[in-house]
Amino acid sequence: MEINFRCGECPIRHRAICAYCDEPELERLDDIKSYKAYSAGETIVWAGEEAPLIGSLVSGVATLSRSLKDGRRQMVGLLLPSDFIGRPGRKVAPYDVVAANDVLICQFRVNKFNILIDDTPALERRLLDMTMDELDSAREWMLLLGRKTAREKIASVLVIFARRGAELQHSELGDGLRFEVPLTREAMADYLGLTIETVSRQFSALKKSGVIIMEDARHIRVPDYVRLLNEASDDSDGGVIA
Amino acid sequence: MEINFRCGECPIRHRAICAYCDEPELERLDDIKSYKAYSAGETIVWAGEEAPLIGSLVSGVATLSRSLKDGRRQMVGLLLPSDFIGRPGRKVAPYDVVAANDVLICQFRVNKFNILIDDTPALERRLLDMTMDELDSAREWMLLLGRKTAREKIASVLVIFARRGAELQHSELGDGLRFEVPLTREAMADYLGLTIETVSRQFSALKKSGVIIMEDARHIRVPDYVRLLNEASDDSDGGVIA
DNA sequence: GGACAAACTTGACCTAGATCAATGTTGATT
DNA sequence: AATCAACATTGATCTAGGTCAAGTTTGTCC
């Protein structure tokens, strides 16, 4: 199936790399882009691979990860709709990009994009803002990886999933919310620097304490959102980050 | 003591935010900057503080860190000469910035800088490149925090310190190199997601295995650089990152 | 040069999370 | 509706690194 729509109708138009572009600029982007679908589990970019992809995640969830020689693996980023993939001008990808779900990507012709960004301040400025946001998230994740307990780690991802769920359904974050866990236990373990077994055990523990209700392994209800937040031990000051 | 020199004579001229600027642009920067010295241990910016500083680290070492409510602390960045401090347009600092050494900073008038960067593409482009490099380092650190053992973590910081040492003395990385450890054991523990005691023990262990020779707690010699690299378990592919 | 504090090391013990090993659940395929 | 393969859970045990408690070394300030 051939997917295609013009930038003007794109669901991520106002949050992606193109957010600051005006109509003429959008048209130039339209010329060098195409949508491509990947299915769950598919590796979109291999670390070490040449001519990596440049584009935006339109829908679904993808993961960025890196491994040590002996196979220990750490996720270094979670890509949600509107997130940018790739680094202009880079020849070799430093991370694996894997579709966690079925995923749709707006891909740009690499060479054309590298030229376009050089004389489109709106693109460059947006990329700067997005990269700085990413850096803030990466640093917040460093705090999680270095200092949080397994239980706090699980509560923290659940908060992320809850936010994403609320956004997808255009609903409010609050008590009684229900959302999907878009990653396998293995992917979560790689994200949190834990093992599968520990992830599973902490889900069970949070269930037992009544913090979450598990409809099944992939669907969670949260009777008391503030309690979940507290379990995550996030900064009181709300982590002012932008 | 009043420190001051023109941008043209600045030691970090070709690697800092100003790297891509031409002469006229440098002059505009000259007008809005001043050098400020901080002494070891001093907190330069408090997380949560308003009107945070914008500037470049000229000499010394500073740390970026973030804490949980109960005091657990994680370093989220190590600032070396030429690194940029702050985020244009941000009102509240999300991290503590602390001088690990005596430090010299080239500070910009915040409001002036925010305006200047908006119409100086050379600044904006440089900031984008630097931010992307920071993001890559942050992600590499995530791999360390999530998946490396205590011994690998210590070997990894030592490699960083060795690189910095070689750069400061304009010498080559190789066998028999000698360098200074610019952080306390406590700062290293916060950087690596460990405790002071574990840091200390791993130093002793690496000494006992002959990987390092400790002249004193802060001065290290490395008889076999490749061996140290191996102890850090870094990617075989050299971690192509730029 | 003695006293004090900060930084560092070392030992004994404990525990959160890893590892090893089944077992259960779900959903796709025939 | 039986089979198979992912995916997930649970239990028993082990261990890397944390915690608690002394010491030691270093440098600074009268």
Coordinates of C-alpha atoms (C1' of nucleotides) in Angstrom, one line a residue:
Chain A
M1 CA 0.0 0.0 0.0
E2 CA 1.3 3.4 -1.0
I3 CA 1.0 5.8 1.9
N4 CA 1.3 9.5 1.0
F5 CA -0.1 12.8 2.1
R6 CA 1.1 16.4 1.7
C7 CA 2.9 18.0 4.6
G8 CA 0.0 20.3 5.2
E9 CA -2.2 17.4 6.3
C10 CA 0.5 15.5 8.2
P11 CA -0.5 14.6 11.7
I12 CA 2.9 15.7 13.2
R13 CA 3.1 18.9 11.1
H14 CA 3.2 21.2 14.2
R15 CA 5.6 19.3 16.4
A16 CA 8.2 17.8 14.1
I17 CA 11.3 19.2 12.4
C18 CA 9.0 21.1 10.0
A19 CA 7.1 22.9 12.8
Y20 CA 8.6 26.3 12.1
C21 CA 8.4 26.1 8.3
D22 CA 6.1 28.3 6.2
E23 CA 4.2 27.1 3.2
P24 CA 7.0 27.5 0.6
E25 CA 9.4 25.7 2.8
L26 CA 6.9 22.9 3.3
E27 CA 6.7 22.5 -0.4
R28 CA 10.4 22.0 -0.7
L29 CA 10.2 19.4 2.0
D30 CA 7.3 17.7 0.2
D31 CA 9.6 17.2 -2.8
I32 CA 12.2 15.3 -1.0
K33 CA 10.2 13.2 1.4
S34 CA 8.3 9.9 1.2
Y35 CA 6.5 7.8 3.8
K36 CA 7.7 4.4 4.7
A37 CA 6.1 1.8 6.9
Y38 CA 8.1 -0.7 9.1
S39 CA 6.6 -3.5 11.0
A40 CA 7.0 -4.4 14.7
G41 CA 10.5 -5.8 15.4
E42 CA 12.1 -4.6 12.2
T43 CA 15.5 -2.9 12.5
I44 CA 15.2 0.4 10.6
V45 CA 18.9 1.4 11.0
W46 CA 21.8 -0.8 12.0
A47 CA 24.5 0.8 14.2
G48 CA 27.7 1.1 12.1
E49 CA 25.7 1.2 8.8
E50 CA 26.5 3.8 6.2
A51 CA 24.1 6.3 4.7
P52 CA 21.7 6.2 7.5
L53 CA 18.2 7.4 7.3
I54 CA 17.0 11.0 8.0
G55 CA 13.4 11.5 8.9
S56 CA 10.6 11.9 11.4
L57 CA 8.6 9.3 13.2
V58 CA 5.0 9.8 12.2
S59 CA 3.3 7.1 14.2
G60 CA 4.2 4.1 16.4
V61 CA 7.1 3.8 18.8
A62 CA 10.7 3.1 17.9
T63 CA 13.8 2.6 20.0
L64 CA 17.4 3.8 19.8
S65 CA 20.0 1.5 21.3
R66 CA 23.6 0.7 21.6
S67 CA 25.4 -2.4 22.7
L68 CA 28.7 -3.5 24.2
K69 CA 30.8 -6.1 22.4
D70 CA 29.5 -8.9 24.6
G71 CA 25.9 -8.1 23.8
R72 CA 24.8 -6.1 26.8
R73 CA 22.4 -3.7 25.4
Q74 CA 21.1 -0.3 26.5
M75 CA 18.3 1.7 25.0
V76 CA 19.5 5.3 24.7
G77 CA 16.3 6.9 23.4
L78 CA 12.6 6.2 22.9
L79 CA 11.2 7.7 19.7
L80 CA 7.6 8.9 19.8
P81 CA 5.6 10.5 17.0
S82 CA 7.2 13.7 15.7
D83 CA 10.7 12.8 17.0
F84 CA 13.5 13.3 14.6
I85 CA 15.7 10.4 13.4
G86 CA 19.3 10.9 12.3
R87 CA 21.9 13.6 12.3
P88 CA 22.4 15.8 9.3
G89 CA 25.8 15.3 7.7
R90 CA 26.7 12.2 9.7
K91 CA 27.8 9.2 7.5
V92 CA 27.6 6.3 10.0
A93 CA 24.8 5.6 12.4
P94 CA 26.0 5.2 16.0
Y95 CA 22.8 3.5 17.2
D96 CA 20.4 0.8 16.2
V97 CA 16.9 2.1 15.4
V98 CA 14.3 -0.6 15.9
A99 CA 10.5 -0.4 15.4
A100 CA 8.9 -1.4 18.7
N101 CA 5.5 -1.3 17.0
D102 CA 4.3 -0.9 13.5
V103 CA 5.7 2.4 12.6
L104 CA 5.4 5.0 9.9
I105 CA 8.3 7.2 9.0
C106 CA 8.5 10.4 6.9
Q107 CA 11.9 9.8 5.3
F108 CA 13.9 12.5 3.6
R109 CA 16.4 12.0 0.7
V110 CA 19.6 12.3 2.8
N111 CA 21.7 14.5 0.4
K112 CA 18.8 16.8 -0.4
F113 CA 18.0 17.2 3.2
N114 CA 21.5 18.1 4.2
I115 CA 21.5 20.8 1.5
L116 CA 18.1 22.1 2.4
I117 CA 18.8 22.4 6.1
D118 CA 21.8 24.6 5.4
D119 CA 19.8 27.3 3.9
T120 CA 16.5 26.9 5.8
P121 CA 16.9 28.6 9.2
A122 CA 13.4 27.5 10.2
L123 CA 14.6 23.9 10.0
E124 CA 17.9 24.5 11.7
R125 CA 16.3 26.4 14.5
R126 CA 13.7 23.7 15.1
L127 CA 16.3 21.0 15.0
L128 CA 18.3 22.9 17.6
D129 CA 15.3 23.1 19.9
M130 CA 14.4 19.5 19.5
T131 CA 18.0 18.4 20.1
M132 CA 18.2 20.4 23.3
D133 CA 15.0 18.8 24.4
E134 CA 16.4 15.4 23.7
L135 CA 19.5 16.3 25.6
D136 CA 17.4 17.2 28.6
S137 CA 15.5 13.9 28.4
A138 CA 18.8 12.0 28.0
R139 CA 20.1 13.7 31.2
E140 CA 16.9 12.9 33.1
W141 CA 17.3 9.3 32.0
M142 CA 20.9 9.4 33.3
L143 CA 19.5 10.2 36.7
L144 CA 17.1 7.3 36.4
L145 CA 19.8 4.9 35.3
G146 CA 22.4 5.9 37.8
R147 CA 20.3 6.4 40.9
K148 CA 16.8 5.1 40.8
T149 CA 15.7 1.7 42.3
A150 CA 14.0 -0.9 40.1
R151 CA 10.6 0.0 41.4
E152 CA 11.2 3.7 40.8
K153 CA 12.4 2.9 37.3
I154 CA 9.3 1.0 36.4
A155 CA 7.0 3.7 37.9
S156 CA 9.0 6.3 35.8
V157 CA 8.4 4.5 32.4
L158 CA 4.8 4.0 33.3
V159 CA 4.5 7.8 33.7
I160 CA 5.9 8.2 30.3
F161 CA 3.5 5.7 28.8
A162 CA 0.6 7.3 30.6
R163 CA 1.5 10.7 29.1
R164 CA 1.8 9.2 25.7
G165 CA -1.6 7.4 26.1
A166 CA -3.3 10.6 27.3
E167 CA -1.9 12.5 24.3
L168 CA -3.0 9.8 21.8
Q169 CA -6.6 9.9 23.1
H170 CA -6.6 13.6 23.7
S171 CA -7.6 12.9 27.3
E172 CA -6.4 14.4 30.6
L173 CA -3.9 12.9 32.9
G174 CA -5.6 12.0 36.1
D175 CA -7.0 9.2 38.2
G176 CA -8.5 6.2 36.6
L177 CA -6.5 6.5 33.4
R178 CA -5.8 3.5 31.2
F179 CA -3.0 3.1 28.8
E180 CA -1.1 0.6 26.7
V181 CA 2.5 -0.5 27.4
P182 CA 4.0 -0.2 23.9
L183 CA 7.2 -2.2 24.7
T184 CA 8.0 -5.8 25.5
R185 CA 9.4 -6.6 28.9
E186 CA 12.7 -7.1 27.2
A187 CA 12.7 -3.6 25.6
M188 CA 11.8 -2.1 28.9
A189 CA 14.6 -3.9 30.6
D190 CA 17.0 -2.5 28.0
Y191 CA 15.6 0.9 28.5
L192 CA 15.8 0.8 32.3
G193 CA 19.1 -1.0 32.7
L194 CA 17.4 -4.0 34.3
T195 CA 16.7 -7.6 33.5
I196 CA 13.4 -9.0 32.1
E197 CA 12.8 -10.8 35.4
T198 CA 13.2 -7.7 37.5
V199 CA 10.9 -5.8 35.3
S200 CA 8.3 -8.5 35.6
R201 CA 8.7 -8.7 39.4
Q202 CA 8.3 -5.0 39.8
F203 CA 5.1 -5.0 37.7
S204 CA 3.8 -7.6 40.1
A205 CA 4.9 -5.6 43.1
L206 CA 3.2 -2.4 41.9
K207 CA 0.1 -4.4 41.2
K208 CA 0.2 -6.0 44.7
S209 CA 0.5 -2.5 46.3
G210 CA -2.4 -1.3 44.3
V211 CA -0.5 1.4 42.4
I212 CA -1.5 -0.2 39.1
I213 CA -4.2 -2.6 37.9
M214 CA -3.1 -4.9 35.1
E215 CA -5.8 -5.8 32.7
D216 CA -3.2 -7.9 30.9
A217 CA 0.6 -7.7 30.5
R218 CA 0.2 -4.8 28.1
H219 CA -2.7 -2.8 29.5
I220 CA -2.5 -0.8 32.7
R221 CA -5.0 1.2 34.7
V222 CA -3.9 3.7 37.3
P223 CA -6.4 4.5 40.1
D224 CA -4.3 7.3 41.6
Y225 CA -2.0 9.1 39.2
V226 CA -0.3 11.2 41.9
R227 CA 0.6 8.0 43.7
L228 CA 2.3 6.7 40.6
L229 CA 4.2 10.0 40.2
N230 CA 5.4 9.7 43.8
E231 CA 6.5 6.1 43.2
A232 CA 8.7 7.5 40.4
S233 CA 10.4 9.9 42.9
D234 CA 10.7 12.6 40.3
D235 CA 11.9 16.0 41.3
S236 CA 9.4 18.0 43.3
D237 CA 10.1 21.1 41.2
G238 CA 8.4 19.3 38.4
G239 CA 11.6 19.1 36.5
V240 CA 11.3 22.4 34.7
I241 CA 13.0 21.4 31.5
A242 CA 12.1 23.8 28.8
Chain B
M1 CA 42.2 40.3 39.8
E2 CA 40.6 41.4 36.7
I3 CA 40.9 38.8 33.9
N4 CA 40.3 39.9 30.4
F5 CA 41.4 39.2 26.9
R6 CA 39.9 39.8 23.5
C7 CA 38.2 36.9 21.8
G8 CA 40.9 36.7 19.2
E9 CA 43.4 35.7 21.8
C10 CA 41.1 33.3 23.7
P11 CA 42.5 29.8 24.2
I12 CA 39.2 28.2 23.3
R13 CA 38.5 30.5 20.3
H14 CA 38.4 27.6 17.8
R15 CA 36.4 25.0 19.7
A16 CA 33.8 27.0 21.6
I17 CA 30.5 28.4 20.6
C18 CA 32.4 31.2 18.8
A19 CA 34.3 28.7 16.6
Y20 CA 32.4 29.5 13.4
C21 CA 32.3 33.3 13.9
D22 CA 34.2 35.8 11.7
E23 CA 35.9 38.9 13.0
P24 CA 32.9 41.2 13.0
E25 CA 30.9 38.6 14.9
L26 CA 33.7 38.1 17.4
E27 CA 33.6 41.8 18.1
R28 CA 30.0 41.7 18.9
L29 CA 30.6 38.9 21.3
D30 CA 33.5 40.8 22.9
D31 CA 31.0 43.5 23.7
I32 CA 28.7 41.3 25.7
K33 CA 31.2 39.0 27.5
S34 CA 33.3 39.1 30.6
Y35 CA 35.5 36.5 32.3
K36 CA 34.7 35.3 35.7
A37 CA 36.7 33.0 38.0
Y38 CA 35.2 30.5 40.4
S39 CA 37.1 28.5 42.9
A40 CA 37.0 24.8 43.5
G41 CA 33.9 23.6 45.1
E42 CA 31.9 26.7 44.3
T43 CA 28.4 26.3 42.9
I44 CA 28.1 28.4 39.8
V45 CA 24.5 27.8 39.1
W46 CA 21.8 26.3 41.4
A47 CA 19.2 24.1 39.9
G48 CA 15.8 25.9 40.0
E49 CA 17.5 29.3 40.0
E50 CA 16.3 32.0 37.7
A51 CA 18.3 34.0 35.2
P52 CA 20.9 31.3 34.8
L53 CA 24.3 31.9 33.3
I54 CA 25.1 31.6 29.7
G55 CA 28.8 31.1 28.7
S56 CA 31.7 29.0 27.9
L57 CA 34.1 27.1 30.2
V58 CA 37.6 28.5 29.4
S59 CA 39.7 26.5 31.8
G60 CA 39.3 24.0 34.6
V61 CA 36.6 21.3 35.1
A62 CA 33.0 21.8 36.1
T63 CA 30.1 19.4 36.7
L64 CA 26.4 19.4 35.8
S65 CA 24.3 17.4 38.2
R66 CA 20.8 16.7 39.2
S67 CA 19.3 15.3 42.4
L68 CA 16.3 13.4 43.7
K69 CA 14.3 14.8 46.6
D70 CA 16.0 12.5 49.1
G71 CA 19.5 13.7 48.0
R72 CA 20.6 11.0 45.7
R73 CA 22.7 12.8 43.2
Q74 CA 23.7 12.0 39.6
M75 CA 26.2 14.0 37.5
V76 CA 24.7 14.4 34.0
G77 CA 27.6 16.1 32.4
L78 CA 31.3 16.9 32.8
L79 CA 32.2 20.3 31.4
L80 CA 35.7 20.7 30.0
P81 CA 37.3 23.7 28.4
S82 CA 35.3 25.1 25.4
D83 CA 32.1 23.4 26.6
F84 CA 29.0 25.6 26.5
I85 CA 26.9 26.3 29.7
G86 CA 23.2 27.1 29.6
R87 CA 20.4 27.1 27.1
P88 CA 19.4 30.2 25.2
G89 CA 16.0 31.4 26.1
R90 CA 15.6 29.2 29.2
K91 CA 14.5 31.0 32.4
V92 CA 15.2 28.3 35.0
A93 CA 18.3 26.1 35.3
P94 CA 17.5 22.4 35.5
Y95 CA 20.9 21.4 36.8
D96 CA 23.5 22.5 39.4
V97 CA 26.7 23.6 37.8
V98 CA 29.6 23.2 40.2
A99 CA 33.3 24.1 39.8
A100 CA 35.3 20.9 40.4
N101 CA 38.5 22.8 40.0
D102 CA 39.4 26.5 39.9
V103 CA 37.5 27.5 36.8
L104 CA 37.4 30.4 34.4
I105 CA 34.2 31.1 32.6
C106 CA 33.5 33.5 29.7
Q107 CA 30.1 34.8 30.6
F108 CA 27.7 36.5 28.2
R109 CA 25.0 39.0 29.2
V110 CA 22.0 36.7 29.0
N111 CA 19.5 39.0 27.3
K112 CA 22.1 40.3 24.8
F113 CA 23.2 36.8 24.0
N114 CA 19.7 35.6 23.3
I115 CA 19.2 38.4 20.8
L116 CA 22.6 37.9 19.2
I117 CA 22.2 34.2 18.6
D118 CA 18.9 34.8 16.8
D119 CA 20.6 36.7 14.0
T120 CA 24.0 35.1 14.0
P121 CA 23.7 31.8 12.0
A122 CA 27.4 31.0 12.8
L123 CA 26.5 30.9 16.5
E124 CA 23.4 29.0 16.0
R125 CA 25.0 26.4 13.8
R126 CA 27.9 25.9 16.2
L127 CA 25.5 25.5 19.1
L128 CA 23.6 22.9 17.1
D129 CA 26.8 20.9 16.4
M130 CA 27.9 21.2 20.0
T131 CA 24.5 20.1 21.3
M132 CA 24.4 17.1 19.1
D133 CA 27.9 16.1 20.3
E134 CA 26.7 16.5 23.9
L135 CA 23.7 14.3 23.1
D136 CA 26.0 11.6 21.7
S137 CA 28.1 11.8 24.9
A138 CA 25.0 11.7 27.1
R139 CA 23.9 8.6 25.3
E140 CA 27.2 6.9 25.6
W141 CA 27.0 7.7 29.3
M142 CA 23.6 6.0 29.5
L143 CA 25.2 2.8 28.2
L144 CA 27.8 3.1 30.9
L145 CA 25.3 3.8 33.7
G146 CA 22.9 1.1 32.6
R147 CA 25.2 -1.7 31.7
K148 CA 28.8 -1.4 32.7
T149 CA 30.3 -3.0 35.9
A150 CA 32.0 -0.8 38.5
R151 CA 35.4 -1.8 37.2
E152 CA 34.4 -0.9 33.6
K153 CA 33.0 2.4 34.8
I154 CA 36.2 3.4 36.5
A155 CA 38.3 2.4 33.5
S156 CA 36.0 4.5 31.3
V157 CA 36.4 7.7 33.3
L158 CA 40.2 7.1 33.4
V159 CA 40.2 7.0 29.6
I160 CA 38.4 10.3 29.6
F161 CA 40.9 11.8 32.0
A162 CA 43.7 10.4 30.0
R163 CA 42.4 12.1 26.8
R164 CA 42.0 15.4 28.6
G165 CA 45.5 15.1 30.1
A166 CA 47.1 14.3 26.7
E167 CA 45.2 17.3 25.2
L168 CA 46.3 19.7 27.9
Q169 CA 50.0 18.7 27.5
H170 CA 49.7 18.4 23.7
S171 CA 51.1 14.9 24.0
E172 CA 50.1 11.6 22.4
L173 CA 47.8 9.0 23.9
G174 CA 49.9 5.9 24.4
D175 CA 51.8 3.8 26.8
G176 CA 53.4 5.3 29.9
L177 CA 51.1 8.3 29.9
R178 CA 50.5 10.1 33.2
F179 CA 47.6 12.3 34.1
E180 CA 45.7 14.0 36.8
V181 CA 42.3 12.9 38.2
P182 CA 40.4 16.2 38.3
L183 CA 37.5 15.0 40.4
T184 CA 37.2 13.9 44.0
R185 CA 36.1 10.3 44.7
E186 CA 32.7 11.7 45.6
A187 CA 32.3 13.5 42.3
M188 CA 33.4 10.4 40.4
A189 CA 30.9 8.3 42.3
D190 CA 28.1 10.8 41.4
Y191 CA 29.3 10.7 37.8
L192 CA 29.4 6.9 37.6
G193 CA 26.3 6.0 39.6
L194 CA 28.4 4.4 42.3
T195 CA 29.4 5.0 46.0
I196 CA 32.6 6.6 47.1
E197 CA 33.7 3.3 48.6
T198 CA 33.2 1.3 45.4
V199 CA 35.1 3.9 43.5
S200 CA 38.0 3.6 45.9
R201 CA 37.9 -0.2 45.9
Q202 CA 38.0 -0.3 42.1
F203 CA 41.0 2.0 42.0
S204 CA 42.7 -0.4 44.3
A205 CA 41.7 -3.3 42.2
L206 CA 43.0 -1.8 39.0
K207 CA 46.2 -0.9 40.7
K208 CA 46.6 -4.5 42.0
S209 CA 46.0 -5.9 38.5
G210 CA 48.7 -3.5 37.2
V211 CA 46.4 -1.6 34.8
I212 CA 47.2 1.6 36.6
I213 CA 50.0 2.9 38.8
M214 CA 48.9 5.4 41.5
E215 CA 51.5 8.0 42.3
D216 CA 48.9 9.3 44.8
A217 CA 45.1 9.4 44.9
R218 CA 45.0 12.1 42.1
H219 CA 47.9 11.1 39.8
I220 CA 47.8 8.0 37.6
R221 CA 50.2 6.4 35.3
V222 CA 49.1 3.9 32.6
P223 CA 51.7 1.5 31.5
D224 CA 49.5 0.0 28.7
Y225 CA 46.9 2.2 27.2
V226 CA 45.2 -0.4 25.1
R227 CA 44.8 -2.5 28.2
L228 CA 43.0 0.3 29.9
L229 CA 40.8 0.7 26.9
N230 CA 39.9 -2.9 27.0
E231 CA 39.0 -2.7 30.7
A232 CA 36.5 0.0 29.7
S233 CA 34.8 -2.5 27.3
D234 CA 34.0 0.2 24.8
D235 CA 32.7 -0.6 21.4
S236 CA 35.1 -2.3 19.1
D237 CA 34.0 0.0 16.2
G238 CA 35.6 2.8 18.1
G239 CA 32.3 4.4 18.8
V240 CA 32.1 6.5 15.7
I241 CA 30.2 9.3 17.1
A242 CA 30.6 12.3 14.8
Chain C
dG1 C1' 54.8 21.7 64.1
dG2 C1' 50.3 20.4 66.2
dA3 C1' 45.5 20.2 65.4
dC4 C1' 41.7 19.8 62.5
dA5 C1' 39.0 18.8 58.6
dA6 C1' 38.5 17.0 54.2
dA7 C1' 39.6 13.4 51.3
dC8 C1' 40.6 8.6 50.8
dT9 C1' 41.1 3.6 51.9
dT10 C1' 39.9 -0.8 53.9
dG11 C1' 37.2 -4.4 56.3
dA12 C1' 32.9 -6.8 57.7
dC13 C1' 28.4 -7.5 56.5
dC14 C1' 24.0 -7.0 54.0
dT15 C1' 20.7 -6.6 50.2
dA16 C1' 18.7 -5.3 45.6
dG17 C1' 18.8 -7.1 41.7
dA18 C1' 21.1 -10.7 38.6
dT19 C1' 21.2 -15.5 37.3
dC20 C1' 19.4 -20.0 36.6
dA21 C1' 15.5 -22.8 36.0
dA22 C1' 10.8 -23.9 35.5
dT23 C1' 6.1 -22.8 34.4
dG24 C1' 2.3 -20.1 32.6
dT25 C1' -0.1 -17.3 28.9
dT26 C1' -1.2 -15.7 24.3
dG27 C1' -1.8 -15.6 19.7
dA28 C1' -0.6 -17.1 15.1
dT29 C1' -0.6 -21.2 11.9
dT30 C1' -2.1 -25.3 10.2
Chain D
dA1 C1' -8.6 -27.4 18.3
dA2 C1' -3.8 -28.8 18.4
dT3 C1' 0.9 -27.1 18.0
dC4 C1' 4.4 -23.9 18.4
dA5 C1' 6.9 -19.9 19.5
dA6 C1' 7.1 -15.6 21.5
dC7 C1' 6.3 -13.3 25.6
dA8 C1' 5.6 -13.2 30.6
dT9 C1' 5.7 -14.7 35.5
dT10 C1' 7.6 -16.9 39.6
dG11 C1' 10.8 -19.2 42.6
dA12 C1' 15.4 -20.4 44.5
dT13 C1' 19.9 -19.0 44.8
dC14 C1' 24.0 -16.1 44.1
dT15 C1' 26.8 -11.9 44.0
dA16 C1' 28.2 -7.1 42.8
dG17 C1' 28.0 -3.3 44.9
dG18 C1' 25.9 -0.8 48.9
dT19 C1' 26.1 0.2 53.9
dC20 C1' 28.2 0.8 58.2
dA21 C1' 32.3 1.5 60.7
dA22 C1' 37.0 2.3 61.5
dG23 C1' 41.4 3.9 60.1
dT24 C1' 44.8 6.6 57.2
dT25 C1' 46.7 10.3 54.4
dT26 C1' 46.9 15.0 53.1
dG27 C1' 46.8 19.7 53.3
dT28 C1' 45.7 24.0 55.8
dC29 C1' 45.7 27.2 59.4
dC30 C1' 47.1 29.0 63.8

